[in-house]
Short mmCIF file of N, CA and C in Angstrom, two decimals:
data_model
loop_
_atom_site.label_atom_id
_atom_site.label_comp_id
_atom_site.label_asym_id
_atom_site.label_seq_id
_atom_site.Cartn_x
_atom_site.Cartn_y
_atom_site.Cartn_z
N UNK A 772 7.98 13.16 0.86
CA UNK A 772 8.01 12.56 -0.46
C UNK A 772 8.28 13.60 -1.55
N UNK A 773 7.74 14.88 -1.37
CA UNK A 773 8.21 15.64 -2.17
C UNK A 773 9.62 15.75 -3.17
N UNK A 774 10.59 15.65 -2.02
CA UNK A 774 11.86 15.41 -2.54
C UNK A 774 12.16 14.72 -3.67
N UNK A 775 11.76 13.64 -3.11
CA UNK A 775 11.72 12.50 -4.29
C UNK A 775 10.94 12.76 -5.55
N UNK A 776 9.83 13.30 -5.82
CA UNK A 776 9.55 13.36 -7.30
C UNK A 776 9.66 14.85 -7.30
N UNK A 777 10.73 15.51 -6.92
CA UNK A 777 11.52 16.24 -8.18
C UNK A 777 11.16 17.79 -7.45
N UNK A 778 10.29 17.92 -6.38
CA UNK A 778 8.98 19.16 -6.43
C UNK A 778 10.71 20.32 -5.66
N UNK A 779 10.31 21.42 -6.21
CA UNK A 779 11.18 22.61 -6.07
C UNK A 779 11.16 23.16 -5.02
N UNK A 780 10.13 22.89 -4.24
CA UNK A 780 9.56 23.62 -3.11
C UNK A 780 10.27 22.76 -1.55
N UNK A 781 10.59 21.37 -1.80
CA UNK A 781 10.95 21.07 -0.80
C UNK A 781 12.62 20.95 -1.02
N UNK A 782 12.85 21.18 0.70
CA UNK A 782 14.31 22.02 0.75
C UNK A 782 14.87 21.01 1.79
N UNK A 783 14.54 19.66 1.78
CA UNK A 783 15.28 18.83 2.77
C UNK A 783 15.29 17.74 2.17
N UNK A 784 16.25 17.01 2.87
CA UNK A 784 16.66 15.33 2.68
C UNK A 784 15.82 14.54 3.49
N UNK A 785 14.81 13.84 2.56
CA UNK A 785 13.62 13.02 3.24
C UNK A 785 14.92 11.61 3.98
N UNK A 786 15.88 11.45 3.29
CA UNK A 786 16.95 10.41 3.48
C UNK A 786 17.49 10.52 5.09
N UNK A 787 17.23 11.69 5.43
CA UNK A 787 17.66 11.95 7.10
C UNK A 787 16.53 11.95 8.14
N UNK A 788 15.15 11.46 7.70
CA UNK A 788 14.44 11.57 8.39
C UNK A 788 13.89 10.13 8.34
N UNK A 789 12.76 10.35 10.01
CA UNK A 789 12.56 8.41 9.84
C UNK A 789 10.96 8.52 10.44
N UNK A 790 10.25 7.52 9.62
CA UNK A 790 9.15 7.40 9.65
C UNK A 790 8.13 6.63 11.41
N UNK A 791 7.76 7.31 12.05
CA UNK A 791 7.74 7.05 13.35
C UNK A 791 6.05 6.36 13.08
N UNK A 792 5.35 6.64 12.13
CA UNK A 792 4.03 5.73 12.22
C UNK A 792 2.91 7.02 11.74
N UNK A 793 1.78 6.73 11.64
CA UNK A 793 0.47 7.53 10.51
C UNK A 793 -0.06 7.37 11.93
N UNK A 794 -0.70 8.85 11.54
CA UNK A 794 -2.24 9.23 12.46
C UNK A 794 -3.09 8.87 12.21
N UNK A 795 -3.18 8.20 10.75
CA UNK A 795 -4.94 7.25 10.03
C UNK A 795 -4.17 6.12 10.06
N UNK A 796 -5.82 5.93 9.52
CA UNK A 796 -5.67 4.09 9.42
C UNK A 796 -6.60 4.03 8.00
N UNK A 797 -6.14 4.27 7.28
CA UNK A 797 -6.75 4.79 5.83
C UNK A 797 -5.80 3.60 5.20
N UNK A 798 -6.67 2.98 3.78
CA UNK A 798 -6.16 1.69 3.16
C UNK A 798 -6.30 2.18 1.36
N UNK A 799 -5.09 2.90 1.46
CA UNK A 799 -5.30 3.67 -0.36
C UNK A 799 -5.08 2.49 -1.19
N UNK A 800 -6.09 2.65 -1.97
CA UNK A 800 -5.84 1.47 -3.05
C UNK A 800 -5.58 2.04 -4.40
N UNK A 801 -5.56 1.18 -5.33
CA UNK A 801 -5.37 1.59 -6.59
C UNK A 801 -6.64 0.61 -7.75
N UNK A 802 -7.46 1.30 -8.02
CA UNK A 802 -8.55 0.35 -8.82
C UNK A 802 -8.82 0.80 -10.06
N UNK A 803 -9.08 -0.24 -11.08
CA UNK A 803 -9.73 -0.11 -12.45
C UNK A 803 -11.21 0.32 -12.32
N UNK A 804 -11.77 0.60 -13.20
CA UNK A 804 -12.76 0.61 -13.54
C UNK A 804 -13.15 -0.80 -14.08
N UNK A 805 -14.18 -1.24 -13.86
CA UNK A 805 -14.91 -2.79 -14.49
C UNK A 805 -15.23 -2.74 -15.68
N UNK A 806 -14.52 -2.15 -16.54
CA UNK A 806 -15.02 -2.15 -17.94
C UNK A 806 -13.50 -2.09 -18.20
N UNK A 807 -12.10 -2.10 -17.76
CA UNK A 807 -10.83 -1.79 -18.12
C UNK A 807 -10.10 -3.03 -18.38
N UNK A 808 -9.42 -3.44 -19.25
CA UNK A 808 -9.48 -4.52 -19.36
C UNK A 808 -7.74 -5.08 -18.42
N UNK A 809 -7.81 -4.02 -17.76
CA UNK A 809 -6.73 -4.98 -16.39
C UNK A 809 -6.86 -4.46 -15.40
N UNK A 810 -6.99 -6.06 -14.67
CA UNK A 810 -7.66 -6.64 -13.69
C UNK A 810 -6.63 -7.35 -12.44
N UNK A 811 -5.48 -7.22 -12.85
CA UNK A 811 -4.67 -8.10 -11.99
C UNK A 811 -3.59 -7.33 -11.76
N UNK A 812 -2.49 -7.15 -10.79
CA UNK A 812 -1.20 -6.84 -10.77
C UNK A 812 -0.13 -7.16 -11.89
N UNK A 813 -0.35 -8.15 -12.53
CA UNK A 813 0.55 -8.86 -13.63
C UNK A 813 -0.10 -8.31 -14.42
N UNK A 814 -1.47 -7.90 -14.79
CA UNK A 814 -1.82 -7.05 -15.89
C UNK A 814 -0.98 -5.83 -15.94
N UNK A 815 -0.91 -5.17 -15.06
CA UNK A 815 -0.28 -3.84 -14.64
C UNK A 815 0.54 -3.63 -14.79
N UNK A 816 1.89 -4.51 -14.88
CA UNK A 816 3.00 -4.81 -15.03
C UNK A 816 3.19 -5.08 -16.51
N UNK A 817 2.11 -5.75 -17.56
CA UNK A 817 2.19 -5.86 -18.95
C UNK A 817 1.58 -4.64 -19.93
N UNK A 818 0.90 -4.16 -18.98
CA UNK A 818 0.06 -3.21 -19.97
C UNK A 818 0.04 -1.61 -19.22
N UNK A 819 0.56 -0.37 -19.96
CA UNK A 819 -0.20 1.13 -19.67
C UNK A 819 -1.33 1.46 -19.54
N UNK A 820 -1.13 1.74 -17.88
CA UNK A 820 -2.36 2.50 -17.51
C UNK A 820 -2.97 3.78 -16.88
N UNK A 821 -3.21 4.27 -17.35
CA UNK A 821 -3.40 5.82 -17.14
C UNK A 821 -4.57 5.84 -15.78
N UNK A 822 -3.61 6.91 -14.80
CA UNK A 822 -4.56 6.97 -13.49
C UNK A 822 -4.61 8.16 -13.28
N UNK A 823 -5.68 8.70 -12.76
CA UNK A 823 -5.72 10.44 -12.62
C UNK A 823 -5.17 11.20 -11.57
N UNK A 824 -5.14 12.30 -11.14
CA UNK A 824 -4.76 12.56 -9.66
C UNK A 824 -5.69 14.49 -10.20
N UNK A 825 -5.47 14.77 -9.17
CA UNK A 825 -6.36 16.14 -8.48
C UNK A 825 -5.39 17.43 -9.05
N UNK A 826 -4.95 18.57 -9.27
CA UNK A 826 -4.38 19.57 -9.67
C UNK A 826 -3.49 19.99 -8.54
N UNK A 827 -3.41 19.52 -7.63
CA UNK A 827 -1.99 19.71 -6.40
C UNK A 827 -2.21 18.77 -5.53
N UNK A 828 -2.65 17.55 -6.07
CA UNK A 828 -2.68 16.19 -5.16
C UNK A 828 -0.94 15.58 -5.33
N UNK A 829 -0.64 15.64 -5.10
CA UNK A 829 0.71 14.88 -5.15
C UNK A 829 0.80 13.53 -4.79
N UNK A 830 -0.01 13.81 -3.61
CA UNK A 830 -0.09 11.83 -2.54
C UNK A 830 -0.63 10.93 -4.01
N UNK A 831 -1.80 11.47 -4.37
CA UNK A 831 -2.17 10.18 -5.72
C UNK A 831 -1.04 10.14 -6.43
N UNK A 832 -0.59 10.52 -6.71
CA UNK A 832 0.56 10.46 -7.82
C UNK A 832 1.81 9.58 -7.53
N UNK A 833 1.96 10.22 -6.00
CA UNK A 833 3.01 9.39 -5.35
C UNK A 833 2.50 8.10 -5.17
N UNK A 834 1.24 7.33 -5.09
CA UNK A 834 1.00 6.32 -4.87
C UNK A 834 0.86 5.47 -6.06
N UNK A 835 1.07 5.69 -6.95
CA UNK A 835 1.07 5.29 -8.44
C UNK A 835 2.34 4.88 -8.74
N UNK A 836 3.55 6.11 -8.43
CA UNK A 836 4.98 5.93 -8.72
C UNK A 836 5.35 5.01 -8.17
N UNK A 837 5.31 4.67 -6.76
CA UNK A 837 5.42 4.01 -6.01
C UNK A 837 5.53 2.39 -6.37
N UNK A 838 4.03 2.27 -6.83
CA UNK A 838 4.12 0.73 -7.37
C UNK A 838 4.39 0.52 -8.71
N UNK A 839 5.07 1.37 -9.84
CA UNK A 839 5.40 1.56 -10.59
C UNK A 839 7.64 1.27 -10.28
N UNK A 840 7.83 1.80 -9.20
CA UNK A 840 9.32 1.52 -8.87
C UNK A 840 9.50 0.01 -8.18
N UNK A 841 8.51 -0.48 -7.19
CA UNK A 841 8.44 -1.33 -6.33
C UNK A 841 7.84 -2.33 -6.68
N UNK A 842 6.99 -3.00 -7.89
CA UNK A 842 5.87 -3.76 -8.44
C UNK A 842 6.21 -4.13 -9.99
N UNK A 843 7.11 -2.87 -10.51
CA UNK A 843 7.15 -2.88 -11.46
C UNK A 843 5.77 -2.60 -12.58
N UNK A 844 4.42 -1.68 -12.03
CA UNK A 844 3.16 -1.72 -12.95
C UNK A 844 3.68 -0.48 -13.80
N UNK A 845 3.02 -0.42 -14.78
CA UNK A 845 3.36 0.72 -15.90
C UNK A 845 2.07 1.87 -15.75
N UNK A 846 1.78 2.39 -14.57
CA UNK A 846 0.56 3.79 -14.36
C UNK A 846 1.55 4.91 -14.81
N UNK A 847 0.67 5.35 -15.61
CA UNK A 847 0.84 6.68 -15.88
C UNK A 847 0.00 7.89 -15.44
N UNK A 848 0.54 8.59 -14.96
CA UNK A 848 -0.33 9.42 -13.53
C UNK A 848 -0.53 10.75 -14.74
N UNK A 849 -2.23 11.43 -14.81
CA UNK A 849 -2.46 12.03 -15.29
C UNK A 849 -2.80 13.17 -14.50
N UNK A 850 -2.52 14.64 -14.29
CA UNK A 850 -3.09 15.43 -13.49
C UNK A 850 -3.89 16.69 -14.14
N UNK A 851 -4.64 17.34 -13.29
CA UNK A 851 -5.35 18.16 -13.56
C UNK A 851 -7.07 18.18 -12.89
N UNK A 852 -7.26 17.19 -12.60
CA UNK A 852 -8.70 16.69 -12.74
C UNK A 852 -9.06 17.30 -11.23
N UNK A 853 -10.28 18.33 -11.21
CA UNK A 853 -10.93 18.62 -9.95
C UNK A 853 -11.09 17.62 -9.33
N UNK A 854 -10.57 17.84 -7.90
CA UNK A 854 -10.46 17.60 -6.66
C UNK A 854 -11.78 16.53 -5.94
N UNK A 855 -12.70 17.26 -6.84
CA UNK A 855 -14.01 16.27 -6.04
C UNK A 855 -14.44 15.19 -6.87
N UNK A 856 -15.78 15.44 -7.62
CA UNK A 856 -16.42 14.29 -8.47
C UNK A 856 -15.40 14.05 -9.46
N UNK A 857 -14.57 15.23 -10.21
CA UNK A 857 -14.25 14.64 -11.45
C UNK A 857 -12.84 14.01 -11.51
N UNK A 858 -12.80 13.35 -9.90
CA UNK A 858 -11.66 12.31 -9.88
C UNK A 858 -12.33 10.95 -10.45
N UNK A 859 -13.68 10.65 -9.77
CA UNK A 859 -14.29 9.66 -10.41
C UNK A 859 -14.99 9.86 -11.75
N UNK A 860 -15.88 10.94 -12.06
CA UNK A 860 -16.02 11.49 -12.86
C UNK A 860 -15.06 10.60 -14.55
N UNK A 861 -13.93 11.33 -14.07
CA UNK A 861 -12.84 10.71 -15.10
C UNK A 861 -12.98 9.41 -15.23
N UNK A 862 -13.07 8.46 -14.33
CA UNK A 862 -13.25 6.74 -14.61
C UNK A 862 -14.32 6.35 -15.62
N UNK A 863 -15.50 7.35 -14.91
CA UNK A 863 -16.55 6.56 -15.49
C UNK A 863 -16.67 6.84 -17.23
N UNK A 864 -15.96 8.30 -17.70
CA UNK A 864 -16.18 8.78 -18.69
C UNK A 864 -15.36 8.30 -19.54
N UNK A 865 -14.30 7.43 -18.76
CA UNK A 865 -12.92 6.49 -19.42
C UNK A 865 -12.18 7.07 -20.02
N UNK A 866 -11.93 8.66 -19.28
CA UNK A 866 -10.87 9.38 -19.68
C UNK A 866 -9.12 8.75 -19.24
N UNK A 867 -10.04 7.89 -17.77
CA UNK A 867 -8.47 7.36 -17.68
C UNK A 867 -9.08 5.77 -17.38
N UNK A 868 -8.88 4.81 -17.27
CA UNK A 868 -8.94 3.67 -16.43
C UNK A 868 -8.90 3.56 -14.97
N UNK A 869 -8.04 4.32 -14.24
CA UNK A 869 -8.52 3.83 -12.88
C UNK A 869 -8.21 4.80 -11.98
N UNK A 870 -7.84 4.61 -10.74
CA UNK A 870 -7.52 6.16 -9.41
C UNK A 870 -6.53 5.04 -8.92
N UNK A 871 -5.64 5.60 -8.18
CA UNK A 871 -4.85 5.17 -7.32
C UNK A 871 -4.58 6.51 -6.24
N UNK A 872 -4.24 6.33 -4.53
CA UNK A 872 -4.32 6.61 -3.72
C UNK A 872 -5.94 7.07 -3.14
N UNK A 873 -6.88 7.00 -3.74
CA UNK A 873 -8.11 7.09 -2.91
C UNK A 873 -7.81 6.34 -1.84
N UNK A 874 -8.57 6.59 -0.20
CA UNK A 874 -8.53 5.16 0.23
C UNK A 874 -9.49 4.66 0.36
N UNK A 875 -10.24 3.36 0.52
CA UNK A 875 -11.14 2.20 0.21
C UNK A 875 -12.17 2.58 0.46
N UNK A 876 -12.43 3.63 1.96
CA UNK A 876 -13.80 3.76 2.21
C UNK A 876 -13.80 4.94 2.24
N UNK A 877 -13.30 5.92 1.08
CA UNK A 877 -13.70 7.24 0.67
C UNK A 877 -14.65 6.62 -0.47
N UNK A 878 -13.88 5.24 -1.52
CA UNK A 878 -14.25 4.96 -2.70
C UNK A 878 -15.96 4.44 -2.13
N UNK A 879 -15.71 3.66 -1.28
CA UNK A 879 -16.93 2.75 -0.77
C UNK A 879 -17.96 3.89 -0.26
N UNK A 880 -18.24 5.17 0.08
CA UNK A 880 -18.72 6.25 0.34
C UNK A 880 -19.16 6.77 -0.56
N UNK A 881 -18.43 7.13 -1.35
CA UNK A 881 -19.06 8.45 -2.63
C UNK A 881 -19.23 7.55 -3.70
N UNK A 882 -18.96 6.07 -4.20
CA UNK A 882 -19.79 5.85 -5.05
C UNK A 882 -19.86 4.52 -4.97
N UNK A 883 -21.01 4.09 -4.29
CA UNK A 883 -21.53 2.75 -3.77
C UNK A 883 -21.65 1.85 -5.18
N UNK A 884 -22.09 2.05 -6.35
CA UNK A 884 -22.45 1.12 -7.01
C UNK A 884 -21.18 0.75 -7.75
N UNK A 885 -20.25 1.86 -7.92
CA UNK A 885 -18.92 2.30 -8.54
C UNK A 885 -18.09 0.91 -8.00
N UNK A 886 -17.94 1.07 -6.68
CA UNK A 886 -16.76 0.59 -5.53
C UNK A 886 -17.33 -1.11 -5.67
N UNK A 887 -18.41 -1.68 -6.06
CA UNK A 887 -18.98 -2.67 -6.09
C UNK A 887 -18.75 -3.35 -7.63
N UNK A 888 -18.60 -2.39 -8.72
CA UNK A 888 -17.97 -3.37 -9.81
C UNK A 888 -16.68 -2.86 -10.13
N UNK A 889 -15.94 -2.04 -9.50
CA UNK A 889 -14.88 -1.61 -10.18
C UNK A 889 -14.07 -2.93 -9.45
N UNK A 890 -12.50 -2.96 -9.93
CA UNK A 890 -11.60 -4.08 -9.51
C UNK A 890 -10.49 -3.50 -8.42
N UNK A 891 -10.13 -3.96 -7.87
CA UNK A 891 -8.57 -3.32 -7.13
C UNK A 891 -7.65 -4.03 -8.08
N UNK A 892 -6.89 -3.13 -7.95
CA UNK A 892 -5.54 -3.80 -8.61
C UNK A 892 -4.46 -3.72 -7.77
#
């Protein structure tokens, strides 16, 4: 994926290569916070929403663009944010509205009460 958003470092044509299947079984989602006021895919698509990613996470980012080319939602991928708590950290402090590429039961793990009112989108 590199290729594709732009990164300098990769030196091949992802276009010649073919996807044979994942070693996980990991289910990345993309969620609001329960206080954000969109809640739906068609929200996403009407309204900017700012999602965070990690300081050399790329995968979050890519998973944002993604449904931003394919969905048509308007995320705007913010980076910088340490790697651990202050991916969630950022939600709760409503620096951004939501995460995209966590997957479901990292979210459902590190913050039980979080993963229980926040929304998927």
């Amino acid at each position: 994926m590199d290729p594709l958003f732009g990164s300098p470092g990769a030196r091949y044509d992802p276009l010649k290569l073919n996807w044979i299947g994942s070693i996980g079984k990991l289910q990345n989602v993309c969620a609001t916070w329960h206080e954000s006021p969109i809640k739906t895919i068609q929200q996403a698509q009407e309204t900017r929403s700012d999602r965070r990613r990690g300081r050399r996470d790329l995968e979050h980012g890519a998973d944002a663009k993604v449904l931003n080319g394919v969905l048509g939602t308007k995320f705007r991928v913010i980076a910088g944010y340490d790697p651990g708590a202050g991916l969630t950290l950022s939600i709760e402090r409503r620096e951004v509205e939501g995460i995209c590429g966590l997957s479901w039961s990292t979210m459902k793990a590190s913050r039980r009460t979080g993963s229980r009112t926040s929304s998927s989108t």
